[in-house]
Amino acid sequence: MSNRVDDLTEFHGELSAVARDILSTRSSGAQVDWALIAGSGWLGLEVPACEDGAGASFAEVSVVLREMGRVVAAGPYPAVAGLAVGALGAVEPCDSRDRLLRQTVAGDAVPILVLDGAEPDGGHFRLIDSDRGLVLQGRAEFVLGAPDADRLLVPAITSAGTVVMVGLDPRAEGLTVEPRPVVDATRTFGRVSAAQVHIDDGAVWRLPDGAGAMTLLRDRAAATVVCDNLGLTEAMLEKTVAYAGIREQFGRKIGSFQAVKHACADMLVELTVARKLVDAAILQVRDGTPGESVAVDMAASFTGEMAVRVAGKAMQLHGGMGYTWESDVHVYLKRATMNRTLFGSPARHRARIARRYRA
C-alpha cells in the first residue's frame, strides 16, 4: 500500500476539480444543497460498496472537506462524512447500522456523532442497566451539527465499563438538543442532554475495541478540522494575492510593495508546512493506528493557529475593504477562530505530543 497521499495525486486532483467546480457556483459561507451533495457521491466515499458507497477511504473524504473549507461552505457535511460515517464504520455490522449507512449515502438521513467539540476526551454518557431496562444519562455541551441531526450516535459507557454506540432519534423522550449560538454562522452546534432516556436493546451497537475506536474517532474529528483549516488558508492566500495585484496605492499596485510581498511569502511558507503535516495526519486516520502516531496532533496544533494568523493577515492586507461586510474575509476569520479550539486547542494537542515523549 502506498504510504503517501501524494501518490493518488491524479485521482484526488480530479475529485478536487469536480468539487471546486460544483462549490464555486455558491458564494462564500452559503449552504450547499444536501441533495446535490448526496447526488455527487460525497456522502458515500468511505462507505463500503455493499452499502451503496464508493469503498474509498478518509483520504478521498479529506479532498472534499478541504474544498468545503476553501469556500467556507455551510451545512453538516463535515459532521456527517468526517465524523458520523466513521463512527458507523467502527461499530459492529448489523441490520439497523447497515440500513442507516445506506440512508446516509442516499442523503435520506443526517446522522450526527455526539462528540463534545469543547472536551473531546470526556466520557459524557452512561448507559445504565436499571429496573426499567437500559437508560441513557449524560450531556455534551458543544456538538457539531447536532441541530441538523435526524439521528444521533451517542458513545456511552455501560455499567460493565465497556464503550458502545447508541443510535437515537433526537425526538426521543428525555432527550433534548439545544442550539448553541456561535460567531461562525456557517456551522451549527448544540447541547445534547439525556435524562433517563429509555433505550431499546436494538439501538445499542457494539463497538469493538471501544477505547481504541474512540481514540480513532477523536483523531478523525481533529483531522476533519485540519482539512478545513488547510482549505480556508489556501483560499485566503489566493484572494489576498489577487487583491494585491489590482489594488493601487500611491499610483502603484500594493503587491509591488516589499512589505506586502513579504507578508504573502510568509503566508505561503506556513501553508507549505501545513500541507505536509495534513498529509501525514490523513494517512494516520486512513490507516487507523490509535495512539501510535502524533501526526494528527502535530497538524492540529500547527494549522489551528496558522489559519487564524493567515486569515488575520489577509484581513489586514485587504485594508479597509477587509473590514467591510462586502468582503468575505470576515467569514473566513470567524471560521478559523472557531476551528482553533474545535476538538482540541493547539495547547491540548501539544500536551498530547509531550506525553508521548515523557513515557
PDB file of N, CA, C and O in Angstrom, residues 255-307:
ATOM      1  N   GLY A 255       0.744  45.124  -4.349  1.00  0.00           N
ATOM      2  CA  GLY A 255       1.576  43.921  -4.388  1.00  0.00           C
ATOM      3  C   GLY A 255       3.016  44.199  -4.748  1.00  0.00           C
ATOM      4  O   GLY A 255       3.882  43.329  -4.587  1.00  0.00           O
ATOM      5  N   SER A 256       3.304  45.416  -5.239  1.00  0.00           N
ATOM      6  CA  SER A 256       4.687  45.760  -5.587  1.00  0.00           C
ATOM      7  C   SER A 256       5.470  46.254  -4.371  1.00  0.00           C
ATOM      8  O   SER A 256       6.691  46.356  -4.434  1.00  0.00           O
ATOM      9  N   PHE A 257       4.778  46.527  -3.265  1.00  0.00           N
ATOM     10  CA  PHE A 257       5.464  46.989  -2.055  1.00  0.00           C
ATOM     11  C   PHE A 257       6.098  45.795  -1.333  1.00  0.00           C
ATOM     12  O   PHE A 257       5.477  44.735  -1.182  1.00  0.00           O
ATOM     13  N   GLN A 258       7.329  46.010  -0.860  1.00  0.00           N
ATOM     14  CA  GLN A 258       8.074  44.918  -0.252  1.00  0.00           C
ATOM     15  C   GLN A 258       7.360  44.344   0.981  1.00  0.00           C
ATOM     16  O   GLN A 258       7.362  43.136   1.201  1.00  0.00           O
ATOM     17  N   ALA A 259       6.760  45.204   1.786  1.00  0.00           N
ATOM     18  CA  ALA A 259       6.093  44.733   2.999  1.00  0.00           C
ATOM     19  C   ALA A 259       4.945  43.778   2.664  1.00  0.00           C
ATOM     20  O   ALA A 259       4.726  42.777   3.359  1.00  0.00           O
ATOM     21  N   VAL A 260       4.220  44.080   1.581  1.00  0.00           N
ATOM     22  CA  VAL A 260       3.108  43.205   1.180  1.00  0.00           C
ATOM     23  C   VAL A 260       3.652  41.899   0.616  1.00  0.00           C
ATOM     24  O   VAL A 260       3.133  40.798   0.905  1.00  0.00           O
ATOM     25  N   LYS A 261       4.720  41.984  -0.179  1.00  0.00           N
ATOM     26  CA  LYS A 261       5.335  40.768  -0.737  1.00  0.00           C
ATOM     27  C   LYS A 261       5.782  39.837   0.388  1.00  0.00           C
ATOM     28  O   LYS A 261       5.557  38.628   0.343  1.00  0.00           O
ATOM     29  N   HIS A 262       6.468  40.416   1.389  1.00  0.00           N
ATOM     30  CA  HIS A 262       6.974  39.588   2.490  1.00  0.00           C
ATOM     31  C   HIS A 262       5.827  38.936   3.257  1.00  0.00           C
ATOM     32  O   HIS A 262       5.911  37.765   3.653  1.00  0.00           O
ATOM     33  N   ALA A 263       4.765  39.671   3.460  1.00  0.00           N
ATOM     34  CA  ALA A 263       3.623  39.113   4.199  1.00  0.00           C
ATOM     35  C   ALA A 263       3.008  37.935   3.445  1.00  0.00           C
ATOM     36  O   ALA A 263       2.690  36.895   4.035  1.00  0.00           O
ATOM     37  N   CYS A 264       2.849  38.083   2.135  1.00  0.00           N
ATOM     38  CA  CYS A 264       2.291  36.992   1.326  1.00  0.00           C
ATOM     39  C   CYS A 264       3.250  35.797   1.294  1.00  0.00           C
ATOM     40  O   CYS A 264       2.817  34.631   1.318  1.00  0.00           O
ATOM     41  N   ALA A 265       4.562  36.074   1.240  1.00  0.00           N
ATOM     42  CA  ALA A 265       5.542  34.987   1.244  1.00  0.00           C
ATOM     43  C   ALA A 265       5.484  34.217   2.570  1.00  0.00           C
ATOM     44  O   ALA A 265       5.572  32.980   2.587  1.00  0.00           O
ATOM     45  N   ASP A 266       5.318  34.934   3.673  1.00  0.00           N
ATOM     46  CA  ASP A 266       5.188  34.267   4.980  1.00  0.00           C
ATOM     47  C   ASP A 266       3.949  33.372   5.014  1.00  0.00           C
ATOM     48  O   ASP A 266       3.977  32.263   5.568  1.00  0.00           O
ATOM     49  N   MET A 267       2.860  33.847   4.427  1.00  0.00           N
ATOM     50  CA  MET A 267       1.638  33.036   4.379  1.00  0.00           C
ATOM     51  C   MET A 267       1.879  31.758   3.575  1.00  0.00           C
ATOM     52  O   MET A 267       1.432  30.667   3.957  1.00  0.00           O
ATOM     53  N   LEU A 268       2.603  31.869   2.458  1.00  0.00           N
ATOM     54  CA  LEU A 268       2.886  30.701   1.620  1.00  0.00           C
ATOM     55  C   LEU A 268       3.771  29.700   2.365  1.00  0.00           C
ATOM     56  O   LEU A 268       3.578  28.482   2.243  1.00  0.00           O
ATOM     57  N   VAL A 269       4.755  30.193   3.107  1.00  0.00           N
ATOM     58  CA  VAL A 269       5.636  29.298   3.863  1.00  0.00           C
ATOM     59  C   VAL A 269       4.819  28.494   4.879  1.00  0.00           C
ATOM     60  O   VAL A 269       4.970  27.264   4.992  1.00  0.00           O
ATOM     61  N   GLU A 270       3.939  29.172   5.592  1.00  0.00           N
ATOM     62  CA  GLU A 270       3.112  28.472   6.580  1.00  0.00           C
ATOM     63  C   GLU A 270       2.207  27.446   5.897  1.00  0.00           C
ATOM     64  O   GLU A 270       2.023  26.325   6.391  1.00  0.00           O
ATOM     65  N   LEU A 271       1.653  27.823   4.758  1.00  0.00           N
ATOM     66  CA  LEU A 271       0.765  26.915   4.035  1.00  0.00           C
ATOM     67  C   LEU A 271       1.518  25.681   3.540  1.00  0.00           C
ATOM     68  O   LEU A 271       1.003  24.550   3.591  1.00  0.00           O
ATOM     69  N   THR A 272       2.749  25.866   3.093  1.00  0.00           N
ATOM     70  CA  THR A 272       3.554  24.745   2.594  1.00  0.00           C
ATOM     71  C   THR A 272       3.857  23.751   3.712  1.00  0.00           C
ATOM     72  O   THR A 272       3.776  22.526   3.519  1.00  0.00           O
ATOM     73  N   VAL A 273       4.202  24.254   4.882  1.00  0.00           N
ATOM     74  CA  VAL A 273       4.438  23.379   6.037  1.00  0.00           C
ATOM     75  C   VAL A 273       3.146  22.643   6.398  1.00  0.00           C
ATOM     76  O   VAL A 273       3.138  21.429   6.657  1.00  0.00           O
ATOM     77  N   ALA A 274       2.037  23.366   6.384  1.00  0.00           N
ATOM     78  CA  ALA A 274       0.748  22.771   6.759  1.00  0.00           C
ATOM     79  C   ALA A 274       0.369  21.627   5.826  1.00  0.00           C
ATOM     80  O   ALA A 274      -0.161  20.603   6.278  1.00  0.00           O
ATOM     81  N   ARG A 275       0.633  21.777   4.533  1.00  0.00           N
ATOM     82  CA  ARG A 275       0.255  20.717   3.590  1.00  0.00           C
ATOM     83  C   ARG A 275       0.938  19.400   3.944  1.00  0.00           C
ATOM     84  O   ARG A 275       0.333  18.322   3.878  1.00  0.00           O
ATOM     85  N   LYS A 276       2.198  19.455   4.304  1.00  0.00           N
ATOM     86  CA  LYS A 276       2.927  18.228   4.661  1.00  0.00           C
ATOM     87  C   LYS A 276       2.371  17.609   5.940  1.00  0.00           C
ATOM     88  O   LYS A 276       2.204  16.390   6.042  1.00  0.00           O
ATOM     89  N   LEU A 277       2.089  18.450   6.927  1.00  0.00           N
ATOM     90  CA  LEU A 277       1.550  17.942   8.191  1.00  0.00           C
ATOM     91  C   LEU A 277       0.162  17.334   8.000  1.00  0.00           C
ATOM     92  O   LEU A 277      -0.173  16.300   8.584  1.00  0.00           O
ATOM     93  N   VAL A 278      -0.649  17.976   7.175  1.00  0.00           N
ATOM     94  CA  VAL A 278      -2.008  17.483   6.943  1.00  0.00           C
ATOM     95  C   VAL A 278      -1.970  16.154   6.189  1.00  0.00           C
ATOM     96  O   VAL A 278      -2.742  15.228   6.484  1.00  0.00           O
ATOM     97  N   ASP A 279      -1.075  16.021   5.216  1.00  0.00           N
ATOM     98  CA  ASP A 279      -0.923  14.737   4.510  1.00  0.00           C
ATOM     99  C   ASP A 279      -0.636  13.610   5.495  1.00  0.00           C
ATOM    100  O   ASP A 279      -1.224  12.522   5.420  1.00  0.00           O
ATOM    101  N   ALA A 280       0.271  13.855   6.431  1.00  0.00           N
ATOM    102  CA  ALA A 280       0.624  12.825   7.420  1.00  0.00           C
ATOM    103  C   ALA A 280      -0.557  12.512   8.329  1.00  0.00           C
ATOM    104  O   ALA A 280      -0.795  11.344   8.686  1.00  0.00           O
ATOM    105  N   ALA A 281      -1.309  13.526   8.701  1.00  0.00           N
ATOM    106  CA  ALA A 281      -2.477  13.315   9.571  1.00  0.00           C
ATOM    107  C   ALA A 281      -3.541  12.476   8.866  1.00  0.00           C
ATOM    108  O   ALA A 281      -4.148  11.578   9.460  1.00  0.00           O
ATOM    109  N   ILE A 282      -3.758  12.753   7.587  1.00  0.00           N
ATOM    110  CA  ILE A 282      -4.753  11.987   6.828  1.00  0.00           C
ATOM    111  C   ILE A 282      -4.348  10.516   6.741  1.00  0.00           C
ATOM    112  O   ILE A 282      -5.169   9.613   6.877  1.00  0.00           O
ATOM    113  N   LEU A 283      -3.062  10.275   6.529  1.00  0.00           N
ATOM    114  CA  LEU A 283      -2.586   8.888   6.474  1.00  0.00           C
ATOM    115  C   LEU A 283      -2.794   8.180   7.795  1.00  0.00           C
ATOM    116  O   LEU A 283      -3.145   7.004   7.843  1.00  0.00           O
ATOM    117  N   GLN A 284      -2.582   8.890   8.900  1.00  0.00           N
ATOM    118  CA  GLN A 284      -2.780   8.282  10.216  1.00  0.00           C
ATOM    119  C   GLN A 284      -4.227   7.850  10.397  1.00  0.00           C
ATOM    120  O   GLN A 284      -4.517   6.749  10.855  1.00  0.00           O
ATOM    121  N   VAL A 285      -5.141   8.718  10.007  1.00  0.00           N
ATOM    122  CA  VAL A 285      -6.558   8.388  10.147  1.00  0.00           C
ATOM    123  C   VAL A 285      -6.942   7.270   9.180  1.00  0.00           C
ATOM    124  O   VAL A 285      -7.657   6.337   9.540  1.00  0.00           O
ATOM    125  N   ARG A 286      -6.449   7.355   7.964  1.00  0.00           N
ATOM    126  CA  ARG A 286      -6.793   6.331   6.972  1.00  0.00           C
ATOM    127  C   ARG A 286      -6.326   4.947   7.404  1.00  0.00           C
ATOM    128  O   ARG A 286      -7.032   3.956   7.257  1.00  0.00           O
ATOM    129  N   ASP A 287      -5.119   4.878   7.964  1.00  0.00           N
ATOM    130  CA  ASP A 287      -4.547   3.578   8.330  1.00  0.00           C
ATOM    131  C   ASP A 287      -4.998   3.106   9.704  1.00  0.00           C
ATOM    132  O   ASP A 287      -4.785   1.952  10.058  1.00  0.00           O
ATOM    133  N   GLY A 288      -5.592   4.014  10.514  1.00  0.00           N
ATOM    134  CA  GLY A 288      -6.165   3.612  11.790  1.00  0.00           C
ATOM    135  C   GLY A 288      -5.180   3.060  12.781  1.00  0.00           C
ATOM    136  O   GLY A 288      -5.181   1.863  13.067  1.00  0.00           O
ATOM    137  N   THR A 289      -4.320   3.889  13.302  1.00  0.00           N
ATOM    138  CA  THR A 289      -3.332   3.453  14.280  1.00  0.00           C
ATOM    139  C   THR A 289      -3.473   4.297  15.537  1.00  0.00           C
ATOM    140  O   THR A 289      -2.693   5.216  15.762  1.00  0.00           O
ATOM    141  N   PRO A 290      -4.480   3.999  16.389  1.00  0.00           N
ATOM    142  CA  PRO A 290      -4.699   4.833  17.572  1.00  0.00           C
ATOM    143  C   PRO A 290      -3.518   4.828  18.517  1.00  0.00           C
ATOM    144  O   PRO A 290      -3.005   3.788  18.896  1.00  0.00           O
ATOM    145  N   GLY A 291      -3.084   6.019  18.882  1.00  0.00           N
ATOM    146  CA  GLY A 291      -2.019   6.150  19.858  1.00  0.00           C
ATOM    147  C   GLY A 291      -0.632   5.848  19.327  1.00  0.00           C
ATOM    148  O   GLY A 291       0.349   5.936  20.048  1.00  0.00           O
ATOM    149  N   GLU A 292      -0.522   5.464  18.044  1.00  0.00           N
ATOM    150  CA  GLU A 292       0.770   5.086  17.500  1.00  0.00           C
ATOM    151  C   GLU A 292       1.439   6.223  16.760  1.00  0.00           C
ATOM    152  O   GLU A 292       2.568   6.129  16.327  1.00  0.00           O
ATOM    153  N   SER A 293       0.759   7.291  16.533  1.00  0.00           N
ATOM    154  CA  SER A 293       1.336   8.385  15.769  1.00  0.00           C
ATOM    155  C   SER A 293       0.917   9.722  16.371  1.00  0.00           C
ATOM    156  O   SER A 293      -0.151   9.836  16.968  1.00  0.00           O
ATOM    157  N   VAL A 294       1.744  10.718  16.188  1.00  0.00           N
ATOM    158  CA  VAL A 294       1.405  12.056  16.678  1.00  0.00           C
ATOM    159  C   VAL A 294       1.050  12.970  15.514  1.00  0.00           C
ATOM    160  O   VAL A 294       0.953  14.182  15.687  1.00  0.00           O
ATOM    161  N   ALA A 295       0.852  12.373  14.333  1.00  0.00           N
ATOM    162  CA  ALA A 295       0.665  13.186  13.135  1.00  0.00           C
ATOM    163  C   ALA A 295      -0.552  14.105  13.239  1.00  0.00           C
ATOM    164  O   ALA A 295      -0.486  15.276  12.843  1.00  0.00           O
ATOM    165  N   VAL A 296      -1.672  13.569  13.749  1.00  0.00           N
ATOM    166  CA  VAL A 296      -2.870  14.402  13.855  1.00  0.00           C
ATOM    167  C   VAL A 296      -2.648  15.545  14.837  1.00  0.00           C
ATOM    168  O   VAL A 296      -3.030  16.698  14.575  1.00  0.00           O
ATOM    169  N   ASP A 297      -2.011  15.242  15.962  1.00  0.00           N
ATOM    170  CA  ASP A 297      -1.757  16.302  16.952  1.00  0.00           C
ATOM    171  C   ASP A 297      -0.824  17.368  16.392  1.00  0.00           C
ATOM    172  O   ASP A 297      -1.011  18.563  16.635  1.00  0.00           O
ATOM    173  N   MET A 298       0.190  16.960  15.630  1.00  0.00           N
ATOM    174  CA  MET A 298       1.108  17.933  15.041  1.00  0.00           C
ATOM    175  C   MET A 298       0.379  18.836  14.046  1.00  0.00           C
ATOM    176  O   MET A 298       0.552  20.057  14.052  1.00  0.00           O
ATOM    177  N   ALA A 299      -0.442  18.219  13.197  1.00  0.00           N
ATOM    178  CA  ALA A 299      -1.168  19.008  12.193  1.00  0.00           C
ATOM    179  C   ALA A 299      -2.184  19.936  12.854  1.00  0.00           C
ATOM    180  O   ALA A 299      -2.330  21.105  12.457  1.00  0.00           O
ATOM    181  N   ALA A 300      -2.889  19.419  13.876  1.00  0.00           N
ATOM    182  CA  ALA A 300      -3.915  20.236  14.526  1.00  0.00           C
ATOM    183  C   ALA A 300      -3.306  21.400  15.307  1.00  0.00           C
ATOM    184  O   ALA A 300      -3.822  22.521  15.278  1.00  0.00           O
ATOM    185  N   SER A 301      -2.193  21.139  16.007  1.00  0.00           N
ATOM    186  CA  SER A 301      -1.578  22.214  16.796  1.00  0.00           C
ATOM    187  C   SER A 301      -1.030  23.309  15.887  1.00  0.00           C
ATOM    188  O   SER A 301      -1.101  24.496  16.225  1.00  0.00           O
ATOM    189  N   PHE A 302      -0.514  22.922  14.703  1.00  0.00           N
ATOM    190  CA  PHE A 302       0.057  23.927  13.795  1.00  0.00           C
ATOM    191  C   PHE A 302      -1.021  24.665  13.002  1.00  0.00           C
ATOM    192  O   PHE A 302      -1.054  25.904  12.971  1.00  0.00           O
ATOM    193  N   THR A 303      -1.920  23.910  12.369  1.00  0.00           N
ATOM    194  CA  THR A 303      -2.893  24.565  11.488  1.00  0.00           C
ATOM    195  C   THR A 303      -3.932  25.372  12.267  1.00  0.00           C
ATOM    196  O   THR A 303      -4.482  26.337  11.741  1.00  0.00           O
ATOM    197  N   GLY A 304      -4.206  24.971  13.530  1.00  0.00           N
ATOM    198  CA  GLY A 304      -5.191  25.722  14.322  1.00  0.00           C
ATOM    199  C   GLY A 304      -4.774  27.174  14.494  1.00  0.00           C
ATOM    200  O   GLY A 304      -5.602  28.092  14.367  1.00  0.00           O
ATOM    201  N   GLU A 305      -3.495  27.386  14.779  1.00  0.00           N
ATOM    202  CA  GLU A 305      -3.004  28.758  14.946  1.00  0.00           C
ATOM    203  C   GLU A 305      -2.689  29.407  13.601  1.00  0.00           C
ATOM    204  O   GLU A 305      -2.896  30.598  13.412  1.00  0.00           O
ATOM    205  N   MET A 306      -2.187  28.596  12.649  1.00  0.00           N
ATOM    206  CA  MET A 306      -1.832  29.136  11.335  1.00  0.00           C
ATOM    207  C   MET A 306      -3.035  29.745  10.618  1.00  0.00           C
ATOM    208  O   MET A 306      -2.951  30.832  10.029  1.00  0.00           O
ATOM    209  N   ALA A 307      -4.170  29.042  10.654  1.00  0.00           N
ATOM    210  CA  ALA A 307      -5.342  29.510   9.920  1.00  0.00           C
ATOM    211  C   ALA A 307      -5.798  30.876  10.432  1.00  0.00           C
ATOM    212  O   ALA A 307      -6.183  31.750   9.640  1.00  0.00           O
TER     213      ALA A 307
END
